PDB file of C-alpha atoms in Angstrom:
ATOM      1  CA  MET A1174      64.204 162.816 118.156  1.00  0.00           C
ATOM      2  CA  ASP A1175      63.487 162.087 114.472  1.00  0.00           C
ATOM      3  CA  ALA A1176      65.162 159.069 112.857  1.00  0.00           C
ATOM      4  CA  VAL A1177      65.909 158.938 109.360  1.00  0.00           C
ATOM      5  CA  TRP A1178      65.949 155.641 107.287  1.00  0.00           C
ATOM      6  CA  VAL A1179      69.482 155.397 105.565  1.00  0.00           C
ATOM      7  CA  ARG A1180      69.568 152.977 102.574  1.00  0.00           C
ATOM      8  CA  GLY A1181      72.438 150.530 103.130  1.00  0.00           C
ATOM      9  CA  VAL A1182      74.702 150.390 100.127  1.00  0.00           C
ATOM     10  CA  ASN A1183      77.901 148.320 100.004  1.00  0.00           C
ATOM     11  CA  GLY A1184      80.901 150.853  99.869  1.00  0.00           C
ATOM     12  CA  ILE A1185      79.209 154.297  99.537  1.00  0.00           C
ATOM     13  CA  GLN A1186      77.553 157.012 101.347  1.00  0.00           C
ATOM     14  CA  MET A1187      74.494 157.930  99.520  1.00  0.00           C
ATOM     15  CA  HIS A1188      74.111 161.564  98.341  1.00  0.00           C
ATOM     16  CA  HIS A1189      70.809 163.236  99.177  1.00  0.00           C
ATOM     17  CA  VAL A1190      69.853 163.022  95.498  1.00  0.00           C
ATOM     18  CA  THR A1191      68.902 159.515  96.236  1.00  0.00           C
ATOM     19  CA  ASP A1192      66.203 160.596  98.933  1.00  0.00           C
ATOM     20  CA  LEU A1193      64.875 163.098  96.353  1.00  0.00           C
ATOM     21  CA  GLN A1194      64.615 160.258  93.732  1.00  0.00           C
ATOM     22  CA  ASP A1195      62.748 158.193  96.260  1.00  0.00           C
ATOM     23  CA  ALA A1196      60.417 161.129  97.000  1.00  0.00           C
ATOM     24  CA  GLY A1197      59.663 161.472  93.353  1.00  0.00           C
ATOM     25  CA  ARG A1198      58.975 158.137  92.690  1.00  0.00           C
ATOM     26  CA  PHE A1199      56.806 157.717  95.792  1.00  0.00           C
ATOM     27  CA  LEU A1200      54.733 160.824  94.637  1.00  0.00           C
ATOM     28  CA  GLY A1201      54.485 159.361  91.175  1.00  0.00           C
ATOM     29  CA  ASN A1202      53.265 156.064  92.382  1.00  0.00           C
ATOM     30  CA  ALA A1203      50.658 157.806  94.751  1.00  0.00           C
ATOM     31  CA  ALA A1204      49.359 159.923  91.862  1.00  0.00           C
ATOM     32  CA  MET A1205      48.917 156.950  89.741  1.00  0.00           C
ATOM     33  CA  ALA A1206      47.069 155.167  92.288  1.00  0.00           C
ATOM     34  CA  LEU A1207      44.650 158.056  92.878  1.00  0.00           C
ATOM     35  CA  ARG A1208      44.167 158.229  89.133  1.00  0.00           C
ATOM     36  CA  ALA A1209      43.324 154.471  88.998  1.00  0.00           C
ATOM     37  CA  ALA A1210      40.831 155.168  92.085  1.00  0.00           C
ATOM     38  CA  HIS A1211      39.267 157.833  90.039  1.00  0.00           C
ATOM     39  CA  VAL A1212      38.820 155.594  87.025  1.00  0.00           C
ATOM     40  CA  ARG A1213      37.265 152.881  89.308  1.00  0.00           C
ATOM     41  CA  THR A1214      34.934 155.106  91.124  1.00  0.00           C
ATOM     42  CA  GLY A1215      34.570 158.262  89.171  1.00  0.00           C
ATOM     43  CA  THR A1216      35.107 160.214  92.290  1.00  0.00           C
ATOM     44  CA  ASP A1217      36.488 163.629  91.054  1.00  0.00           C
ATOM     45  CA  ARG A1218      38.142 164.284  94.435  1.00  0.00           C
ATOM     46  CA  TYR A1219      40.653 161.487  93.581  1.00  0.00           C
ATOM     47  CA  ALA A1220      41.542 163.104  90.300  1.00  0.00           C
ATOM     48  CA  GLY A1221      42.042 166.525  92.046  1.00  0.00           C
ATOM     49  CA  VAL A1222      44.457 165.007  94.503  1.00  0.00           C
ATOM     50  CA  ALA A1223      46.165 163.079  91.812  1.00  0.00           C
ATOM     51  CA  ALA A1224      46.778 166.315  89.785  1.00  0.00           C
ATOM     52  CA  GLU A1225      48.229 168.008  92.941  1.00  0.00           C
ATOM     53  CA  LEU A1226      50.605 164.928  93.554  1.00  0.00           C
ATOM     54  CA  LYS A1227      51.827 165.122  89.993  1.00  0.00           C
ATOM     55  CA  ALA A1228      52.649 168.779  90.279  1.00  0.00           C
ATOM     56  CA  LEU A1229      54.439 168.078  93.580  1.00  0.00           C
ATOM     57  CA  ALA A1230      56.414 165.179  91.893  1.00  0.00           C
ATOM     58  CA  THR A1231      57.375 167.625  89.081  1.00  0.00           C
ATOM     59  CA  ARG A1232      58.701 170.054  91.775  1.00  0.00           C
ATOM     60  CA  VAL A1233      60.686 167.250  93.657  1.00  0.00           C
ATOM     61  CA  ARG A1234      62.265 166.162  90.381  1.00  0.00           C
ATOM     62  CA  GLU A1235      63.593 169.649  89.733  1.00  0.00           C
ATOM     63  CA  LEU A1236      65.129 169.583  93.149  1.00  0.00           C
ATOM     64  CA  GLU A1237      66.611 166.252  92.389  1.00  0.00           C
ATOM     65  CA  GLU A1238      68.128 167.609  89.259  1.00  0.00           C
ATOM     66  CA  GLU A1239      69.625 170.587  91.208  1.00  0.00           C
ATOM     67  CA  ALA A1240      71.096 168.086  93.651  1.00  0.00           C
ATOM     68  CA  ARG A1241      72.556 165.887  90.988  1.00  0.00           C
ATOM     69  CA  SER A1242      74.172 168.921  89.313  1.00  0.00           C
ATOM     70  CA  THR A1243      75.915 169.969  92.544  1.00  0.00           C
ATOM     71  CA  MET A1244      77.149 166.414  93.001  1.00  0.00           C
ATOM     72  CA  HIS A1245      78.335 166.236  89.399  1.00  0.00           C
ATOM     73  CA  GLU A1246      80.189 169.680  89.888  1.00  0.00           C
ATOM     74  CA  LEU A1247      81.866 168.505  93.054  1.00  0.00           C
ATOM     75  CA  HIS A1248      83.071 165.314  91.122  1.00  0.00           C
ATOM     76  CA  ALA A1249      84.388 167.423  88.402  1.00  0.00           C
ATOM     77  CA  THR A1250      86.024 170.235  90.524  1.00  0.00           C
ATOM     78  CA  ASP A1251      87.181 168.346  93.691  1.00  0.00           C
ATOM     79  CA  PRO A1252      87.447 164.565  92.861  1.00  0.00           C
ATOM     80  CA  GLU A1253      89.327 163.857  96.264  1.00  0.00           C
ATOM     81  CA  ARG A1254      86.526 165.414  98.221  1.00  0.00           C
ATOM     82  CA  PHE A1255      84.049 163.612  96.166  1.00  0.00           C
ATOM     83  CA  VAL A1256      85.730 160.371  97.109  1.00  0.00           C
ATOM     84  CA  ARG A1257      85.872 161.174 100.878  1.00  0.00           C
ATOM     85  CA  CYS A1258      82.096 162.000 100.768  1.00  0.00           C
ATOM     86  CA  ARG A1259      81.224 158.916  98.779  1.00  0.00           C
ATOM     87  CA  ASP A1260      83.253 156.879 101.190  1.00  0.00           C
ATOM     88  CA  GLY A1261      81.534 158.283 104.106  1.00  0.00           C
ATOM     89  CA  HIS A1262      84.423 160.106 105.743  1.00  0.00           C
ATOM     90  CA  GLU A1263      82.615 163.741 105.507  1.00  0.00           C
ATOM     91  CA  PRO A1264      79.070 164.856 104.710  1.00  0.00           C
ATOM     92  CA  TRP A1265      78.210 165.721 101.123  1.00  0.00           C
ATOM     93  CA  PRO A1266      78.220 169.628 100.396  1.00  0.00           C
ATOM     94  CA  GLY A1267      74.764 171.041 101.212  1.00  0.00           C
ATOM     95  CA  GLU A1268      74.185 168.428 103.978  1.00  0.00           C
ATOM     96  CA  ILE A1269      74.269 169.274 107.494  1.00  0.00           C
ATOM     97  CA  PRO A1270      77.714 168.698 108.984  1.00  0.00           C
ATOM     98  CA  ALA A1271      76.584 169.010 112.720  1.00  0.00           C
ATOM     99  CA  GLY A1272      76.286 165.650 114.044  1.00  0.00           C
ATOM    100  CA  PHE A1273      77.793 163.944 110.903  1.00  0.00           C
ATOM    101  CA  ILE A1274      79.046 160.433 111.863  1.00  0.00           C
ATOM    102  CA  PRO A1275      81.304 158.732 109.409  1.00  0.00           C
ATOM    103  CA  ARG A1276      79.747 155.657 107.747  1.00  0.00           C
ATOM    104  CA  HIS A1277      80.528 152.301 109.101  1.00  0.00           C
ATOM    105  CA  THR A1278      82.660 150.505 106.441  1.00  0.00           C
ATOM    106  CA  CYS A1279      83.578 147.538 108.851  1.00  0.00           C
ATOM    107  CA  MET A1280      80.672 145.471 107.592  1.00  0.00           C
ATOM    108  CA  ASP A1281      81.209 146.113 103.922  1.00  0.00           C
ATOM    109  CA  GLU A1282      81.777 143.169 101.668  1.00  0.00           C
ATOM    110  CA  CYS A1283      84.731 143.086  99.381  1.00  0.00           C
ATOM    111  CA  LEU A1284      83.352 143.337  95.826  1.00  0.00           C
ATOM    112  CA  TYR A1285      86.210 141.250  94.589  1.00  0.00           C
ATOM    113  CA  HIS A1286      86.482 138.365  97.213  1.00  0.00           C
ATOM    114  CA  ASP A1287      82.838 138.365  98.560  1.00  0.00           C
ATOM    115  CA  ARG A1288      80.851 139.483  95.602  1.00  0.00           C
ATOM    116  CA  ARG A1289      83.170 137.829  92.863  1.00  0.00           C
ATOM    117  CA  VAL A1290      83.116 140.990  90.700  1.00  0.00           C
ATOM    118  CA  LEU A1291      86.239 140.350  88.864  1.00  0.00           C
ATOM    119  CA  GLU A1292      86.754 144.020  87.643  1.00  0.00           C
ATOM    120  CA  ALA A1293      87.048 145.112  91.270  1.00  0.00           C
ATOM    121  CA  ILE A1294      90.319 143.472  91.996  1.00  0.00           C
ATOM    122  CA  MET A1295      91.934 146.857  92.264  1.00  0.00           C
ATOM    123  CA  GLN A1296      89.267 147.986  95.051  1.00  0.00           C
ATOM    124  CA  CYS A1297      89.798 144.983  97.313  1.00  0.00           C
ATOM    125  CA  THR A1298      88.883 146.112 100.808  1.00  0.00           C
ATOM    126  CA  CYS A1299      90.094 143.142 102.735  1.00  0.00           C
ATOM    127  CA  GLY A1300      92.546 143.660 105.649  1.00  0.00           C
ATOM    128  CA  GLY A1301      91.698 147.386 105.900  1.00  0.00           C
ATOM    129  CA  PRO A1302      92.029 149.303 109.125  1.00  0.00           C
ATOM    130  CA  VAL A1303      89.257 149.697 111.651  1.00  0.00           C
ATOM    131  CA  CYS A1304      86.779 152.196 110.001  1.00  0.00           C
ATOM    132  CA  GLN A1305      86.706 155.829 111.181  1.00  0.00           C
ATOM    133  CA  ALA A1306      83.219 155.365 112.716  1.00  0.00           C
ATOM    134  CA  CYS A1307      84.427 152.509 114.951  1.00  0.00           C
ATOM    135  CA  GLU A1308      87.313 154.535 115.881  1.00  0.00           C
ATOM    136  CA  ILE A1309      85.072 157.351 117.030  1.00  0.00           C
ATOM    137  CA  GLY A1310      82.123 155.590 118.562  1.00  0.00           C
ATOM    138  CA  GLY A1311      82.510 151.949 118.492  1.00  0.00           C
ATOM    139  CA  LYS A1312      80.893 149.194 116.433  1.00  0.00           C
ATOM    140  CA  PRO A1313      77.443 149.590 114.777  1.00  0.00           C
TER     141      PRO A1313
END
């Protein structure tokens, strides 16, 4: 079974655009490192692979822009669904719904009380009901 690392973020279910951002950044870093190896060694093979990675990073960034556009379109056309997806109650459009498990929110910190973000007073999550994921399958 394949496991996917999911970035933990307080209060939101990350859209897959974040995974594409990471991929583009990692590819860019790898290309830069190979170019540096080429400069240090003069080995042309390193420069060739760096050029391939740079082209691949460009393709990934195009995919990232497409994914970001669909996310912004959802926000503009169906703000209630956007919030349900962001809050981890349903998968983002374009993501595989089979096997989707709601995001555990029980361990989230309240931005106002726990993090002292004064502007978040209207977003207090203290005293909320058990999260949907816990209701379905138990604690994380």
